[in-house]
Amino acid sequence: MAPRWIPSPRQLFLLLAVYFALQVVLRVTFSTSIDLDESEAVVLTQKLSLGYGSDPPLYMWIQKAFFSLFGTSVLGLSLLKNLLLLSTYLLTFGTARLVTRNPAAAVAAALSVF
């Protein structure tokens, strides 16, 4: 039995989803400027390519798809970034659960990424 202070898998998912949704809302609300890496993404996604400098193309292709859905904006940039971060936490949880077969250990592994 897990200690009471460790969230259940469902609670963990909800906490992470709310956290990353809040990150998107705060970024779109309070910051309309983009940083150097984001400006590079805005410029490079104007044309599909097999590579972008020394970087492989997958991230830019996904970013281009987000820009086509949400417009070339801070929203498109922030939404993709935070969805990928949320996916990292959830995949860490899933992997730890497979390895340990213990939901409490999987929650601890996912939270350790913080």
PDB file of C-alpha atoms in Angstrom:
ATOM      1  CA  MET A   1       0.000   0.000   0.000  1.00  0.00           C
ATOM      2  CA  ALA A   2       1.389   3.390  -1.002  1.00  0.00           C
ATOM      3  CA  PRO A   3       1.659   6.170   1.557  1.00  0.00           C
ATOM      4  CA  ARG A   4      -1.296   8.554   1.551  1.00  0.00           C
ATOM      5  CA  TRP A   5       0.797  11.505   0.339  1.00  0.00           C
ATOM      6  CA  ILE A   6       1.787   9.747  -2.924  1.00  0.00           C
ATOM      7  CA  PRO A   7      -0.777  10.567  -5.607  1.00  0.00           C
ATOM      8  CA  SER A   8      -2.540   7.797  -7.477  1.00  0.00           C
ATOM      9  CA  PRO A   9      -1.746   7.422 -11.192  1.00  0.00           C
ATOM     10  CA  ARG A  10      -4.974   9.237 -12.077  1.00  0.00           C
ATOM     11  CA  GLN A  11      -4.180  12.080  -9.664  1.00  0.00           C
ATOM     12  CA  LEU A  12      -0.657  12.302 -11.082  1.00  0.00           C
ATOM     13  CA  PHE A  13      -1.997  12.606 -14.615  1.00  0.00           C
ATOM     14  CA  LEU A  14      -4.455  15.317 -13.556  1.00  0.00           C
ATOM     15  CA  LEU A  15      -1.777  17.224 -11.611  1.00  0.00           C
ATOM     16  CA  LEU A  16       0.624  17.141 -14.545  1.00  0.00           C
ATOM     17  CA  ALA A  17      -2.070  18.061 -17.073  1.00  0.00           C
ATOM     18  CA  VAL A  18      -3.159  21.047 -14.963  1.00  0.00           C
ATOM     19  CA  TYR A  19       0.462  22.108 -14.392  1.00  0.00           C
ATOM     20  CA  PHE A  20       1.360  22.084 -18.081  1.00  0.00           C
ATOM     21  CA  ALA A  21      -1.954  23.659 -19.113  1.00  0.00           C
ATOM     22  CA  LEU A  22      -1.234  26.446 -16.627  1.00  0.00           C
ATOM     23  CA  GLN A  23       2.234  26.852 -18.148  1.00  0.00           C
ATOM     24  CA  VAL A  24       0.652  27.359 -21.592  1.00  0.00           C
ATOM     25  CA  VAL A  25      -1.929  29.827 -20.285  1.00  0.00           C
ATOM     26  CA  LEU A  26       0.663  31.860 -18.382  1.00  0.00           C
ATOM     27  CA  ARG A  27       3.055  31.927 -21.332  1.00  0.00           C
ATOM     28  CA  VAL A  28       0.385  33.046 -23.797  1.00  0.00           C
ATOM     29  CA  THR A  29      -1.098  35.569 -21.379  1.00  0.00           C
ATOM     30  CA  PHE A  30       1.995  37.272 -20.036  1.00  0.00           C
ATOM     31  CA  SER A  31       4.654  36.875 -22.710  1.00  0.00           C
ATOM     32  CA  THR A  32       4.096  37.740 -26.325  1.00  0.00           C
ATOM     33  CA  SER A  33       7.785  37.762 -27.226  1.00  0.00           C
ATOM     34  CA  ILE A  34       9.750  34.715 -28.266  1.00  0.00           C
ATOM     35  CA  ASP A  35      13.301  33.752 -27.390  1.00  0.00           C
ATOM     36  CA  LEU A  36      16.184  32.869 -29.709  1.00  0.00           C
ATOM     37  CA  ASP A  37      15.403  29.155 -30.140  1.00  0.00           C
ATOM     38  CA  GLU A  38      11.723  29.869 -30.697  1.00  0.00           C
ATOM     39  CA  SER A  39      12.465  32.541 -33.285  1.00  0.00           C
ATOM     40  CA  GLU A  40      14.678  30.034 -35.078  1.00  0.00           C
ATOM     41  CA  ALA A  41      11.747  27.603 -35.134  1.00  0.00           C
ATOM     42  CA  VAL A  42       9.450  30.291 -36.546  1.00  0.00           C
ATOM     43  CA  VAL A  43      11.901  31.045 -39.354  1.00  0.00           C
ATOM     44  CA  LEU A  44      12.901  27.471 -40.160  1.00  0.00           C
ATOM     45  CA  THR A  45       9.379  26.044 -40.238  1.00  0.00           C
ATOM     46  CA  GLN A  46       8.464  28.291 -43.144  1.00  0.00           C
ATOM     47  CA  LYS A  47       9.894  25.598 -45.435  1.00  0.00           C
ATOM     48  CA  LEU A  48       9.981  21.830 -44.978  1.00  0.00           C
ATOM     49  CA  SER A  49      13.476  20.419 -45.164  1.00  0.00           C
ATOM     50  CA  LEU A  50      15.234  17.105 -44.579  1.00  0.00           C
ATOM     51  CA  GLY A  51      17.363  18.731 -41.924  1.00  0.00           C
ATOM     52  CA  TYR A  52      17.829  22.072 -40.201  1.00  0.00           C
ATOM     53  CA  GLY A  53      21.507  22.783 -39.744  1.00  0.00           C
ATOM     54  CA  SER A  54      22.893  19.888 -37.738  1.00  0.00           C
ATOM     55  CA  ASP A  55      19.450  19.004 -36.333  1.00  0.00           C
ATOM     56  CA  PRO A  56      17.142  16.288 -37.665  1.00  0.00           C
ATOM     57  CA  PRO A  57      13.795  17.511 -39.016  1.00  0.00           C
ATOM     58  CA  LEU A  58      11.170  15.818 -36.817  1.00  0.00           C
ATOM     59  CA  TYR A  59      10.691  18.578 -34.228  1.00  0.00           C
ATOM     60  CA  MET A  60      10.431  21.293 -36.885  1.00  0.00           C
ATOM     61  CA  TRP A  61       7.957  19.221 -38.877  1.00  0.00           C
ATOM     62  CA  ILE A  62       5.778  18.763 -35.797  1.00  0.00           C
ATOM     63  CA  GLN A  63       6.129  22.483 -35.025  1.00  0.00           C
ATOM     64  CA  LYS A  64       5.038  23.325 -38.577  1.00  0.00           C
ATOM     65  CA  ALA A  65       1.917  21.182 -38.072  1.00  0.00           C
ATOM     66  CA  PHE A  66       1.158  23.031 -34.825  1.00  0.00           C
ATOM     67  CA  PHE A  67       1.650  26.363 -36.584  1.00  0.00           C
ATOM     68  CA  SER A  68      -0.800  25.303 -39.287  1.00  0.00           C
ATOM     69  CA  LEU A  69      -3.355  24.400 -36.598  1.00  0.00           C
ATOM     70  CA  PHE A  70      -2.846  27.279 -34.137  1.00  0.00           C
ATOM     71  CA  GLY A  71      -1.106  29.935 -36.224  1.00  0.00           C
ATOM     72  CA  THR A  72       2.496  31.051 -36.029  1.00  0.00           C
ATOM     73  CA  SER A  73       2.286  32.276 -32.479  1.00  0.00           C
ATOM     74  CA  VAL A  74       3.430  31.840 -28.910  1.00  0.00           C
ATOM     75  CA  LEU A  75       0.439  29.527 -28.444  1.00  0.00           C
ATOM     76  CA  GLY A  76       1.690  27.079 -31.086  1.00  0.00           C
ATOM     77  CA  LEU A  77       5.211  27.149 -29.659  1.00  0.00           C
ATOM     78  CA  SER A  78       4.131  26.772 -26.046  1.00  0.00           C
ATOM     79  CA  LEU A  79       1.526  24.116 -26.701  1.00  0.00           C
ATOM     80  CA  LEU A  80       3.946  21.795 -28.495  1.00  0.00           C
ATOM     81  CA  LYS A  81       6.679  22.298 -25.908  1.00  0.00           C
ATOM     82  CA  ASN A  82       4.380  21.550 -22.983  1.00  0.00           C
ATOM     83  CA  LEU A  83       2.703  18.576 -24.673  1.00  0.00           C
ATOM     84  CA  LEU A  84       6.135  17.057 -25.272  1.00  0.00           C
ATOM     85  CA  LEU A  85       7.121  17.695 -21.650  1.00  0.00           C
ATOM     86  CA  LEU A  86       3.863  16.137 -20.413  1.00  0.00           C
ATOM     87  CA  SER A  87       4.539  13.140 -22.647  1.00  0.00           C
ATOM     88  CA  THR A  88       8.001  12.778 -21.108  1.00  0.00           C
ATOM     89  CA  TYR A  89       6.526  12.589 -17.602  1.00  0.00           C
ATOM     90  CA  LEU A  90       3.822  10.141 -18.636  1.00  0.00           C
ATOM     91  CA  LEU A  91       6.264   7.909 -20.509  1.00  0.00           C
ATOM     92  CA  THR A  92       8.588   7.952 -17.504  1.00  0.00           C
ATOM     93  CA  PHE A  93       5.651   6.864 -15.352  1.00  0.00           C
ATOM     94  CA  GLY A  94       4.671   4.114 -17.787  1.00  0.00           C
ATOM     95  CA  THR A  95       8.201   2.792 -18.101  1.00  0.00           C
ATOM     96  CA  ALA A  96       8.756   2.771 -14.349  1.00  0.00           C
ATOM     97  CA  ARG A  97       5.454   0.996 -13.842  1.00  0.00           C
ATOM     98  CA  LEU A  98       6.457  -1.701 -16.329  1.00  0.00           C
ATOM     99  CA  VAL A  99       9.856  -2.149 -14.706  1.00  0.00           C
ATOM    100  CA  THR A 100       8.837  -2.021 -11.057  1.00  0.00           C
ATOM    101  CA  ARG A 101       5.220  -3.220 -11.276  1.00  0.00           C
ATOM    102  CA  ASN A 102       4.589  -0.760  -8.460  1.00  0.00           C
ATOM    103  CA  PRO A 103       2.366   2.289  -9.086  1.00  0.00           C
ATOM    104  CA  ALA A 104       3.877   4.212  -6.148  1.00  0.00           C
ATOM    105  CA  ALA A 105       7.396   3.712  -7.512  1.00  0.00           C
ATOM    106  CA  ALA A 106       6.177   4.776 -10.963  1.00  0.00           C
ATOM    107  CA  VAL A 107       4.679   7.964  -9.523  1.00  0.00           C
ATOM    108  CA  ALA A 108       7.938   8.650  -7.687  1.00  0.00           C
ATOM    109  CA  ALA A 109       9.913   8.107 -10.907  1.00  0.00           C
ATOM    110  CA  ALA A 110       7.686  10.497 -12.853  1.00  0.00           C
ATOM    111  CA  LEU A 111       7.872  13.145 -10.144  1.00  0.00           C
ATOM    112  CA  SER A 112      11.644  12.755  -9.916  1.00  0.00           C
ATOM    113  CA  VAL A 113      11.901  14.336 -13.372  1.00  0.00           C
ATOM    114  CA  PHE A 114      10.945  17.635 -11.728  1.00  0.00           C
TER     115      PHE A 114
END
